[in-house]
PDB file of C-alpha atoms in Angstrom:
ATOM      1  CA  MET A   1      38.058 -81.453 -27.164  1.00 55.00           C
ATOM      2  CA  LEU A   2      36.358 -82.927 -30.247  1.00 53.00           C
ATOM      3  CA  GLU A   3      39.643 -82.774 -32.155  1.00 79.00           C
ATOM      4  CA  PHE A   4      41.428 -84.592 -29.321  1.00 87.00           C
ATOM      5  CA  ASP A   5      38.668 -87.243 -29.278  1.00 89.00           C
ATOM      6  CA  GLN A   6      39.276 -87.897 -32.981  1.00 93.00           C
ATOM      7  CA  VAL A   7      43.037 -88.148 -32.447  1.00 94.00           C
ATOM      8  CA  ILE A   8      42.559 -90.537 -29.509  1.00 94.00           C
ATOM      9  CA  ARG A   9      40.244 -92.819 -31.485  1.00 94.00           C
ATOM     10  CA  ARG A  10      42.546 -92.844 -34.499  1.00 94.00           C
ATOM     11  CA  SER A  11      45.671 -93.481 -32.406  1.00 95.00           C
ATOM     12  CA  ARG A  12      43.901 -96.143 -30.358  1.00 94.00           C
ATOM     13  CA  LYS A  13      42.861 -98.026 -33.492  1.00 94.00           C
ATOM     14  CA  GLU A  14      46.275 -97.805 -35.174  1.00 94.00           C
ATOM     15  CA  THR A  15      48.135 -98.796 -32.009  1.00 94.00           C
ATOM     16  CA  LYS A  16      45.873-101.783 -31.400  1.00 92.00           C
ATOM     17  CA  GLU A  17      46.307-103.050 -34.971  1.00 92.00           C
ATOM     18  CA  ARG A  18      50.082-102.722 -34.704  1.00 92.00           C
ATOM     19  CA  LEU A  19      50.618-104.161 -31.228  1.00 90.00           C
ATOM     20  CA  VAL A  20      48.214-107.088 -31.300  1.00 89.00           C
ATOM     21  CA  ARG A  21      50.182-108.471 -34.243  1.00 86.00           C
ATOM     22  CA  LYS A  22      53.262-108.473 -32.008  1.00 81.00           C
ATOM     23  CA  ASP A  23      51.685-109.875 -28.846  1.00 80.00           C
ATOM     24  CA  PRO A  24      48.082-111.005 -28.113  1.00 82.00           C
ATOM     25  CA  LYS A  25      48.367-109.607 -24.566  1.00 79.00           C
ATOM     26  CA  TYR A  26      47.470-106.206 -25.988  1.00 85.00           C
ATOM     27  CA  TRP A  27      43.900-107.404 -26.594  1.00 89.00           C
ATOM     28  CA  PHE A  28      43.611-107.130 -22.806  1.00 86.00           C
ATOM     29  CA  TRP A  29      45.932-104.278 -21.898  1.00 85.00           C
ATOM     30  CA  LEU A  30      44.821-101.668 -24.427  1.00 90.00           C
ATOM     31  CA  PRO A  31      41.116-101.821 -23.441  1.00 91.00           C
ATOM     32  CA  MET A  32      42.193-101.789 -19.798  1.00 88.00           C
ATOM     33  CA  MET A  33      44.131 -98.591 -20.496  1.00 88.00           C
ATOM     34  CA  GLN A  34      41.149 -97.119 -22.336  1.00 91.00           C
ATOM     35  CA  HIS A  35      38.775 -97.748 -19.428  1.00 92.00           C
ATOM     36  CA  SER A  36      41.208 -97.043 -16.594  1.00 91.00           C
ATOM     37  CA  GLY A  37      39.196 -93.926 -15.689  1.00 92.00           C
ATOM     38  CA  ILE A  38      36.691 -96.222 -13.978  1.00 92.00           C
ATOM     39  CA  PHE A  39      39.338 -96.940 -11.347  1.00 89.00           C
ATOM     40  CA  ILE A  40      41.409 -93.749 -11.111  1.00 92.00           C
ATOM     41  CA  GLY A  41      39.026 -91.032 -12.345  1.00 94.00           C
ATOM     42  CA  ARG A  42      38.040 -89.780 -15.809  1.00 94.00           C
ATOM     43  CA  ALA A  43      40.772 -87.186 -16.375  1.00 95.00           C
ATOM     44  CA  LYS A  44      43.545 -89.371 -14.931  1.00 95.00           C
ATOM     45  CA  GLY A  45      42.378 -92.292 -17.054  1.00 94.00           C
ATOM     46  CA  GLN A  46      42.387 -90.131 -20.172  1.00 95.00           C
ATOM     47  CA  MET A  47      45.879 -88.931 -19.331  1.00 95.00           C
ATOM     48  CA  LEU A  48      47.153 -92.483 -18.722  1.00 94.00           C
ATOM     49  CA  GLU A  49      45.852 -93.621 -22.117  1.00 95.00           C
ATOM     50  CA  ALA A  50      46.983 -90.510 -24.028  1.00 96.00           C
ATOM     51  CA  ASP A  51      50.490 -90.700 -22.573  1.00 96.00           C
ATOM     52  CA  TYR A  52      50.688 -94.399 -23.321  1.00 95.00           C
ATOM     53  CA  LEU A  53      49.575 -93.942 -26.932  1.00 96.00           C
ATOM     54  CA  TRP A  54      52.018 -91.206 -27.883  1.00 97.00           C
ATOM     55  CA  MET A  55      54.904 -92.794 -25.991  1.00 95.00           C
ATOM     56  CA  ARG A  56      54.210 -96.134 -27.663  1.00 94.00           C
ATOM     57  CA  MET A  57      54.257 -94.471 -31.087  1.00 96.00           C
ATOM     58  CA  VAL A  58      57.476 -92.567 -30.378  1.00 96.00           C
ATOM     59  CA  ASP A  59      59.103 -95.724 -29.017  1.00 94.00           C
ATOM     60  CA  ASP A  60      58.175 -97.638 -32.174  1.00 94.00           C
ATOM     61  CA  ILE A  61      59.603 -94.807 -34.295  1.00 95.00           C
ATOM     62  CA  ALA A  62      62.854 -94.959 -32.291  1.00 93.00           C
ATOM     63  CA  ASP A  63      63.028 -98.734 -32.850  1.00 90.00           C
ATOM     64  CA  GLY A  64      62.336 -98.475 -36.568  1.00 88.00           C
ATOM     65  CA  ASP A  65      58.973-100.272 -36.262  1.00 89.00           C
ATOM     66  CA  LEU A  66      57.003 -97.209 -37.329  1.00 91.00           C
ATOM     67  CA  ALA A  67      57.757 -94.371 -39.727  1.00 90.00           C
ATOM     68  CA  ALA A  68      57.628 -90.841 -38.337  1.00 88.00           C
ATOM     69  CA  PRO A  69      54.381 -89.072 -39.366  1.00 86.00           C
ATOM     70  CA  ILE A  70      56.498 -86.164 -40.597  1.00 84.00           C
ATOM     71  CA  PRO A  71      59.270 -87.728 -42.735  1.00 86.00           C
ATOM     72  CA  THR A  72      62.557 -87.114 -40.939  1.00 90.00           C
ATOM     73  CA  GLU A  73      65.295 -88.987 -39.129  1.00 93.00           C
ATOM     74  CA  PRO A  74      63.918 -90.701 -35.977  1.00 95.00           C
ATOM     75  CA  ALA A  75      66.418 -89.007 -33.641  1.00 95.00           C
ATOM     76  CA  LYS A  76      65.653 -85.566 -35.077  1.00 96.00           C
ATOM     77  CA  TYR A  77      61.934 -86.293 -34.851  1.00 97.00           C
ATOM     78  CA  ILE A  78      62.199 -87.201 -31.158  1.00 97.00           C
ATOM     79  CA  GLU A  79      64.250 -84.070 -30.485  1.00 97.00           C
ATOM     80  CA  GLU A  80      61.374 -82.113 -32.052  1.00 97.00           C
ATOM     81  CA  LYS A  81      58.946 -83.857 -29.662  1.00 97.00           C
ATOM     82  CA  LEU A  82      61.121 -82.770 -26.729  1.00 97.00           C
ATOM     83  CA  ASP A  83      61.019 -79.203 -28.021  1.00 97.00           C
ATOM     84  CA  PHE A  84      57.239 -79.421 -28.421  1.00 97.00           C
ATOM     85  CA  LEU A  85      56.852 -80.757 -24.868  1.00 97.00           C
ATOM     86  CA  HIS A  86      58.508 -77.582 -23.605  1.00 95.00           C
ATOM     87  CA  ALA A  87      56.891 -75.077 -25.978  1.00 95.00           C
ATOM     88  CA  LEU A  88      53.420 -76.623 -26.551  1.00 94.00           C
ATOM     89  CA  GLY A  89      52.623 -74.762 -29.737  1.00 92.00           C
ATOM     90  CA  THR A  90      50.284 -75.794 -32.553  1.00 94.00           C
ATOM     91  CA  PRO A  91      50.376 -79.584 -33.092  1.00 95.00           C
ATOM     92  CA  ARG A  92      51.884 -80.753 -36.377  1.00 94.00           C
ATOM     93  CA  ASP A  93      50.779 -84.376 -36.051  1.00 95.00           C
ATOM     94  CA  ASP A  94      48.848 -86.768 -33.814  1.00 95.00           C
ATOM     95  CA  ILE A  95      51.759 -87.241 -31.416  1.00 96.00           C
ATOM     96  CA  ASP A  96      51.980 -83.491 -30.835  1.00 96.00           C
ATOM     97  CA  ALA A  97      48.222 -83.413 -30.297  1.00 96.00           C
ATOM     98  CA  LEU A  98      48.404 -86.211 -27.736  1.00 97.00           C
ATOM     99  CA  ILE A  99      51.289 -84.527 -25.903  1.00 97.00           C
ATOM    100  CA  LEU A 100      49.279 -81.288 -25.797  1.00 96.00           C
ATOM    101  CA  PHE A 101      46.187 -83.184 -24.582  1.00 96.00           C
ATOM    102  CA  SER A 102      48.247 -84.868 -21.860  1.00 96.00           C
ATOM    103  CA  GLU A 103      49.663 -81.538 -20.707  1.00 96.00           C
ATOM    104  CA  GLU A 104      46.185 -79.987 -20.633  1.00 96.00           C
ATOM    105  CA  LEU A 105      44.973 -82.904 -18.514  1.00 96.00           C
ATOM    106  CA  SER A 106      47.968 -82.342 -16.224  1.00 96.00           C
ATOM    107  CA  ARG A 107      46.789 -78.783 -15.661  1.00 95.00           C
ATOM    108  CA  GLU A 108      43.210 -79.960 -15.125  1.00 95.00           C
ATOM    109  CA  THR A 109      44.212 -82.563 -12.541  1.00 95.00           C
ATOM    110  CA  GLY A 110      47.103 -80.662 -10.980  1.00 96.00           C
ATOM    111  CA  ILE A 111      49.406 -83.607 -11.734  1.00 95.00           C
ATOM    112  CA  SER A 112      52.570 -82.363 -13.412  1.00 94.00           C
ATOM    113  CA  LEU A 113      54.273 -85.097 -15.433  1.00 95.00           C
ATOM    114  CA  GLN A 114      56.442 -82.995 -17.711  1.00 94.00           C
ATOM    115  CA  ALA A 115      59.678 -84.075 -15.991  1.00 93.00           C
ATOM    116  CA  GLU A 116      58.697 -87.749 -16.273  1.00 94.00           C
ATOM    117  CA  ARG A 117      57.634 -87.323 -19.906  1.00 95.00           C
ATOM    118  CA  GLU A 118      60.982 -85.744 -20.687  1.00 94.00           C
ATOM    119  CA  LEU A 119      62.901 -88.581 -18.996  1.00 92.00           C
ATOM    120  CA  ILE A 120      61.062 -91.163 -21.071  1.00 93.00           C
ATOM    121  CA  LEU A 121      61.545 -89.196 -24.307  1.00 95.00           C
ATOM    122  CA  ARG A 122      65.270 -88.925 -23.606  1.00 93.00           C
ATOM    123  CA  SER A 123      65.433 -92.700 -23.165  1.00 92.00           C
ATOM    124  CA  MET A 124      63.771 -93.110 -26.559  1.00 94.00           C
ATOM    125  CA  LEU A 125      66.152 -90.555 -28.084  1.00 95.00           C
ATOM    126  CA  PHE A 126      69.086 -92.631 -26.831  1.00 94.00           C
ATOM    127  CA  ASP A 127      67.656 -95.665 -28.669  1.00 94.00           C
ATOM    128  CA  ALA A 128      66.986 -93.711 -31.848  1.00 94.00           C
ATOM    129  CA  LYS A 129      70.565 -92.424 -31.972  1.00 95.00           C
ATOM    130  CA  ARG A 130      72.071 -95.914 -31.632  1.00 94.00           C
ATOM    131  CA  PHE A 131      69.615 -97.787 -33.878  1.00 93.00           C
ATOM    132  CA  GLY A 132      71.458-100.191 -36.183  1.00 92.00           C
ATOM    133  CA  LYS A 133      74.920 -99.185 -34.964  1.00 95.00           C
ATOM    134  CA  ARG A 134      75.729-102.183 -32.690  1.00 95.00           C
ATOM    135  CA  GLN A 135      77.470 -99.868 -30.232  1.00 96.00           C
ATOM    136  CA  ILE A 136      78.562-101.255 -26.881  1.00 96.00           C
ATOM    137  CA  PHE A 137      78.011 -99.019 -23.853  1.00 96.00           C
ATOM    138  CA  SER A 138      79.181 -99.112 -20.255  1.00 97.00           C
ATOM    139  CA  LYS A 139      76.848-100.184 -17.468  1.00 95.00           C
ATOM    140  CA  GLU A 140      76.755 -96.576 -16.249  1.00 94.00           C
ATOM    141  CA  GLU A 141      75.583 -95.315 -19.653  1.00 94.00           C
ATOM    142  CA  LEU A 142      72.908 -97.988 -20.025  1.00 93.00           C
ATOM    143  CA  ASP A 143      71.725 -97.467 -16.446  1.00 89.00           C
ATOM    144  CA  GLU A 144      71.353 -93.735 -17.035  1.00 87.00           C
ATOM    145  CA  HIS A 145      68.954 -94.291 -19.907  1.00 87.00           C
ATOM    146  CA  PHE A 146      67.203 -97.485 -18.844  1.00 83.00           C
ATOM    147  CA  TYR A 147      66.830 -96.876 -15.150  1.00 77.00           C
ATOM    148  CA  GLN A 148      66.879 -93.126 -14.610  1.00 74.00           C
ATOM    149  CA  CYS A 149      64.954 -92.244 -17.785  1.00 74.00           C
ATOM    150  CA  ASP A 150      62.844 -95.295 -18.488  1.00 72.00           C
ATOM    151  CA  ILE A 151      62.183 -96.919 -15.106  1.00 75.00           C
ATOM    152  CA  GLU A 152      62.209 -93.837 -12.880  1.00 80.00           C
ATOM    153  CA  GLY A 153      60.284 -91.742 -15.379  1.00 84.00           C
ATOM    154  CA  THR A 154      57.623 -94.416 -15.797  1.00 87.00           C
ATOM    155  CA  GLY A 155      57.537 -95.369 -12.117  1.00 86.00           C
ATOM    156  CA  ARG A 156      57.216 -91.861 -10.675  1.00 88.00           C
ATOM    157  CA  GLY A 157      54.660 -90.899 -13.310  1.00 90.00           C
ATOM    158  CA  THR A 158      52.518 -93.950 -12.576  1.00 89.00           C
ATOM    159  CA  LEU A 159      52.638 -93.271  -8.843  1.00 90.00           C
ATOM    160  CA  LYS A 160      51.336 -89.746  -9.417  1.00 92.00           C
ATOM    161  CA  LEU A 161      48.505 -90.960 -11.665  1.00 90.00           C
ATOM    162  CA  PHE A 162      47.394 -93.467  -9.067  1.00 89.00           C
ATOM    163  CA  GLY A 163      47.300 -90.782  -6.393  1.00 89.00           C
ATOM    164  CA  GLU A 164      50.438 -91.988  -4.639  1.00 91.00           C
ATOM    165  CA  ASP A 165      53.353 -89.971  -3.307  1.00 92.00           C
ATOM    166  CA  PRO A 166      56.066 -90.074  -6.026  1.00 90.00           C
ATOM    167  CA  ASP A 167      58.652 -90.160  -3.225  1.00 89.00           C
ATOM    168  CA  LYS A 168      57.486 -93.737  -2.636  1.00 91.00           C
ATOM    169  CA  TRP A 169      59.492 -94.578  -5.759  1.00 89.00           C
ATOM    170  CA  PRO A 170      62.126 -96.604  -3.798  1.00 90.00           C
ATOM    171  CA  TYR A 171      59.401 -99.085  -2.771  1.00 93.00           C
ATOM    172  CA  VAL A 172      58.812-100.039  -6.410  1.00 92.00           C
ATOM    173  CA  GLU A 173      62.419 -99.741  -7.612  1.00 91.00           C
ATOM    174  CA  PRO A 174      63.356-103.454  -7.279  1.00 94.00           C
ATOM    175  CA  LEU A 175      60.307-104.468  -9.327  1.00 94.00           C
ATOM    176  CA  GLY A 176      61.039-101.706 -11.854  1.00 91.00           C
ATOM    177  CA  VAL A 177      64.594-102.958 -12.368  1.00 92.00           C
ATOM    178  CA  ALA A 178      63.408-106.594 -12.532  1.00 94.00           C
ATOM    179  CA  SER A 179      60.834-105.611 -15.174  1.00 92.00           C
ATOM    180  CA  ARG A 180      63.537-103.864 -17.182  1.00 91.00           C
ATOM    181  CA  ILE A 181      65.698-107.018 -17.049  1.00 95.00           C
ATOM    182  CA  TYR A 182      62.691-109.027 -18.235  1.00 95.00           C
ATOM    183  CA  ASP A 183      62.110-106.644 -21.146  1.00 92.00           C
ATOM    184  CA  ASN A 184      65.805-106.688 -22.099  1.00 94.00           C
ATOM    185  CA  LEU A 185      66.042-110.481 -22.100  1.00 96.00           C
ATOM    186  CA  GLN A 186      62.737-111.027 -23.873  1.00 93.00           C
ATOM    187  CA  ASP A 187      63.662-108.551 -26.608  1.00 92.00           C
ATOM    188  CA  LEU A 188      67.336-109.538 -26.822  1.00 95.00           C
ATOM    189  CA  PRO A 189      67.245-111.345 -30.212  1.00 94.00           C
ATOM    190  CA  ASP A 190      65.156-108.615 -31.874  1.00 92.00           C
ATOM    191  CA  ASP A 191      67.249-105.848 -30.319  1.00 93.00           C
ATOM    192  CA  ILE A 192      70.512-107.366 -31.542  1.00 95.00           C
ATOM    193  CA  ALA A 193      68.995-107.791 -35.013  1.00 93.00           C
ATOM    194  CA  SER A 194      68.108-104.075 -34.923  1.00 92.00           C
ATOM    195  CA  GLY A 195      71.633-103.131 -33.905  1.00 93.00           C
ATOM    196  CA  TYR A 196      70.994-102.557 -30.183  1.00 94.00           C
ATOM    197  CA  ILE A 197      73.502-104.108 -27.773  1.00 96.00           C
ATOM    198  CA  ASN A 198      71.979-103.977 -24.288  1.00 95.00           C
ATOM    199  CA  ILE A 199      74.717-106.025 -22.651  1.00 97.00           C
ATOM    200  CA  PRO A 200      77.042-103.671 -20.746  1.00 97.00           C
ATOM    201  CA  ARG A 201      80.693-103.496 -21.793  1.00 97.00           C
ATOM    202  CA  GLU A 202      81.746-104.767 -18.358  1.00 98.00           C
ATOM    203  CA  ASP A 203      79.525-107.855 -18.724  1.00 98.00           C
ATOM    204  CA  MET A 204      80.782-108.496 -22.258  1.00 97.00           C
ATOM    205  CA  GLN A 205      84.302-108.623 -20.841  1.00 97.00           C
ATOM    206  CA  HIS A 206      83.421-110.594 -17.694  1.00 98.00           C
ATOM    207  CA  PHE A 207      81.538-113.331 -19.579  1.00 97.00           C
ATOM    208  CA  GLY A 208      83.878-113.313 -22.557  1.00 97.00           C
ATOM    209  CA  ILE A 209      81.114-112.341 -24.992  1.00 97.00           C
ATOM    210  CA  SER A 210      82.494-111.370 -28.390  1.00 96.00           C
ATOM    211  CA  ARG A 211      80.687-109.613 -31.204  1.00 94.00           C
ATOM    212  CA  ALA A 212      80.665-112.967 -32.996  1.00 93.00           C
ATOM    213  CA  ASP A 213      78.830-114.505 -30.000  1.00 95.00           C
ATOM    214  CA  LEU A 214      76.056-111.954 -30.479  1.00 94.00           C
ATOM    215  CA  ARG A 215      75.165-113.577 -33.793  1.00 91.00           C
ATOM    216  CA  ASP A 216      74.061-116.650 -31.825  1.00 93.00           C
ATOM    217  CA  ILE A 217      72.809-115.885 -28.325  1.00 94.00           C
ATOM    218  CA  SER A 218      72.287-119.625 -27.744  1.00 93.00           C
ATOM    219  CA  SER A 219      76.083-119.993 -27.599  1.00 95.00           C
ATOM    220  CA  PRO A 220      77.616-120.628 -24.127  1.00 96.00           C
ATOM    221  CA  ASN A 221      78.903-117.171 -23.195  1.00 97.00           C
ATOM    222  CA  PRO A 222      75.676-115.216 -23.912  1.00 97.00           C
ATOM    223  CA  GLN A 223      73.681-117.982 -22.211  1.00 96.00           C
ATOM    224  CA  GLU A 224      75.831-117.664 -19.093  1.00 97.00           C
ATOM    225  CA  TRP A 225      75.121-113.923 -19.033  1.00 98.00           C
ATOM    226  CA  ILE A 226      71.391-114.502 -19.541  1.00 97.00           C
ATOM    227  CA  SER A 227      71.390-116.982 -16.663  1.00 97.00           C
ATOM    228  CA  SER A 228      73.105-114.441 -14.401  1.00 97.00           C
ATOM    229  CA  GLU A 229      70.523-111.803 -15.362  1.00 97.00           C
ATOM    230  CA  VAL A 230      67.655-114.193 -14.570  1.00 97.00           C
ATOM    231  CA  THR A 231      69.213-114.847 -11.154  1.00 97.00           C
ATOM    232  CA  ARG A 232      69.618-111.091 -10.592  1.00 97.00           C
ATOM    233  CA  GLY A 233      65.984-110.533 -11.580  1.00 97.00           C
ATOM    234  CA  GLN A 234      64.756-113.220  -9.197  1.00 97.00           C
ATOM    235  CA  LYS A 235      66.730-111.670  -6.322  1.00 98.00           C
ATOM    236  CA  LEU A 236      65.139-108.319  -7.122  1.00 97.00           C
ATOM    237  CA  LEU A 237      61.688-109.924  -6.966  1.00 97.00           C
ATOM    238  CA  GLU A 238      62.572-111.244  -3.513  1.00 97.00           C
ATOM    239  CA  GLN A 239      63.458-107.694  -2.494  1.00 97.00           C
ATOM    240  CA  ASP A 240      60.165-106.519  -4.014  1.00 97.00           C
ATOM    241  CA  LYS A 241      58.281-109.052  -1.905  1.00 96.00           C
ATOM    242  CA  GLU A 242      59.664-107.478   1.264  1.00 95.00           C
ATOM    243  CA  LEU A 243      59.798-103.825   0.216  1.00 96.00           C
ATOM    244  CA  PHE A 244      56.619-103.197  -1.816  1.00 96.00           C
ATOM    245  CA  PRO A 245      54.148-103.843   1.069  1.00 96.00           C
ATOM    246  CA  GLN A 246      55.904-101.155   3.107  1.00 96.00           C
ATOM    247  CA  GLY A 247      54.683 -98.562   0.588  1.00 94.00           C
ATOM    248  CA  ASN A 248      51.059 -98.955   1.761  1.00 95.00           C
ATOM    249  CA  PHE A 249      49.779 -98.479  -1.780  1.00 94.00           C
ATOM    250  CA  SER A 250      46.107 -98.277  -2.688  1.00 91.00           C
ATOM    251  CA  ARG A 251      44.276-101.452  -3.678  1.00 91.00           C
ATOM    252  CA  VAL A 252      43.932-100.302  -7.295  1.00 88.00           C
ATOM    253  CA  GLY A 253      47.639 -99.512  -7.475  1.00 88.00           C
ATOM    254  CA  ARG A 254      48.578-102.876  -5.969  1.00 92.00           C
ATOM    255  CA  ILE A 255      46.397-104.734  -8.478  1.00 90.00           C
ATOM    256  CA  PHE A 256      47.777-102.763 -11.439  1.00 87.00           C
ATOM    257  CA  VAL A 257      51.401-103.361 -10.450  1.00 90.00           C
ATOM    258  CA  HIS A 258      50.771-107.044  -9.785  1.00 91.00           C
ATOM    259  CA  LEU A 259      48.986-107.731 -13.070  1.00 88.00           C
ATOM    260  CA  TYR A 260      50.954-105.463 -15.394  1.00 85.00           C
ATOM    261  CA  HIS A 261      54.464-105.863 -13.984  1.00 89.00           C
ATOM    262  CA  ARG A 262      54.964-108.537 -11.336  1.00 94.00           C
ATOM    263  CA  ILE A 263      53.136-111.530 -12.841  1.00 94.00           C
ATOM    264  CA  PRO A 264      54.665-111.404 -16.362  1.00 92.00           C
ATOM    265  CA  THR A 265      58.133-110.682 -14.941  1.00 95.00           C
ATOM    266  CA  ARG A 266      57.950-113.513 -12.397  1.00 96.00           C
ATOM    267  CA  ASN A 267      56.568-115.993 -14.930  1.00 95.00           C
ATOM    268  CA  TYR A 268      59.293-115.159 -17.435  1.00 95.00           C
ATOM    269  CA  PHE A 269      62.091-115.670 -14.892  1.00 97.00           C
ATOM    270  CA  MET A 270      60.565-118.954 -13.696  1.00 94.00           C
ATOM    271  CA  GLU A 271      60.413-120.276 -17.257  1.00 92.00           C
ATOM    272  CA  GLU A 272      63.932-119.090 -18.094  1.00 90.00           C
ATOM    273  CA  SER A 273      65.395-120.595 -14.928  1.00 85.00           C
ATOM    274  CA  LYS A 274      64.144-124.010 -16.076  1.00 79.00           C
ATOM    275  CA  ASN A 275      66.105-123.577 -19.314  1.00 78.00           C
ATOM    276  CA  HIS A 276      69.341-122.663 -17.574  1.00 69.00           C
TER     277      HIS A 276
END
């Protein structure tokens, strides 16, 4: 356990230094993650933080924001993490150690998250494989990785950690999709600069968006698509308003979802709707 404590402290420090430079909100969210055990129990809180730390590092490696601890191609590195998740051998780096720690905490708490961890890793692998390539994918392909892997994996895993029935997933699905739209739109300029095209092929055709348009997302066609996505996100939040209360979630879970997901998503759409 002492070794894991050292890895956690080191990863916590490095992640904080990296993320706070990108967005000051992490001054609040990272300590909240660290002390989440106060609200959901020690072992669950440790697991929430450990999972967040290693997933954040792998995601940054996939996006080219962080070099892999073991020098290799990002996609190959993430494939190795998937293999490690299944085999759980001797850790080769801090990410392996955190995955192993998370799996041990799963056994301690009786909360199996391996399926959800794999879904999220596969979403990151998809990003790593397309980094810098400016490939255009169909809506079905993007949905598979964003919604099934990213949203469902994160959503079901969070429900389990907060002591909720993971089959309540449909009650949080509209908010999960709205949050994904928010993330996509907020990161759109940086993603395009990194070679990620998160506008489905069907939407590119429908809105007449050319590859040249992607060099300037303030041009009319991309702006029309952005406006349609904001409208779609707002409709999803209306669905969330009706559906989420039917889930009868715990008070802690309701507060977490409201602060971490609903408020930033709603505020972003409100601000964007003024600009369109």
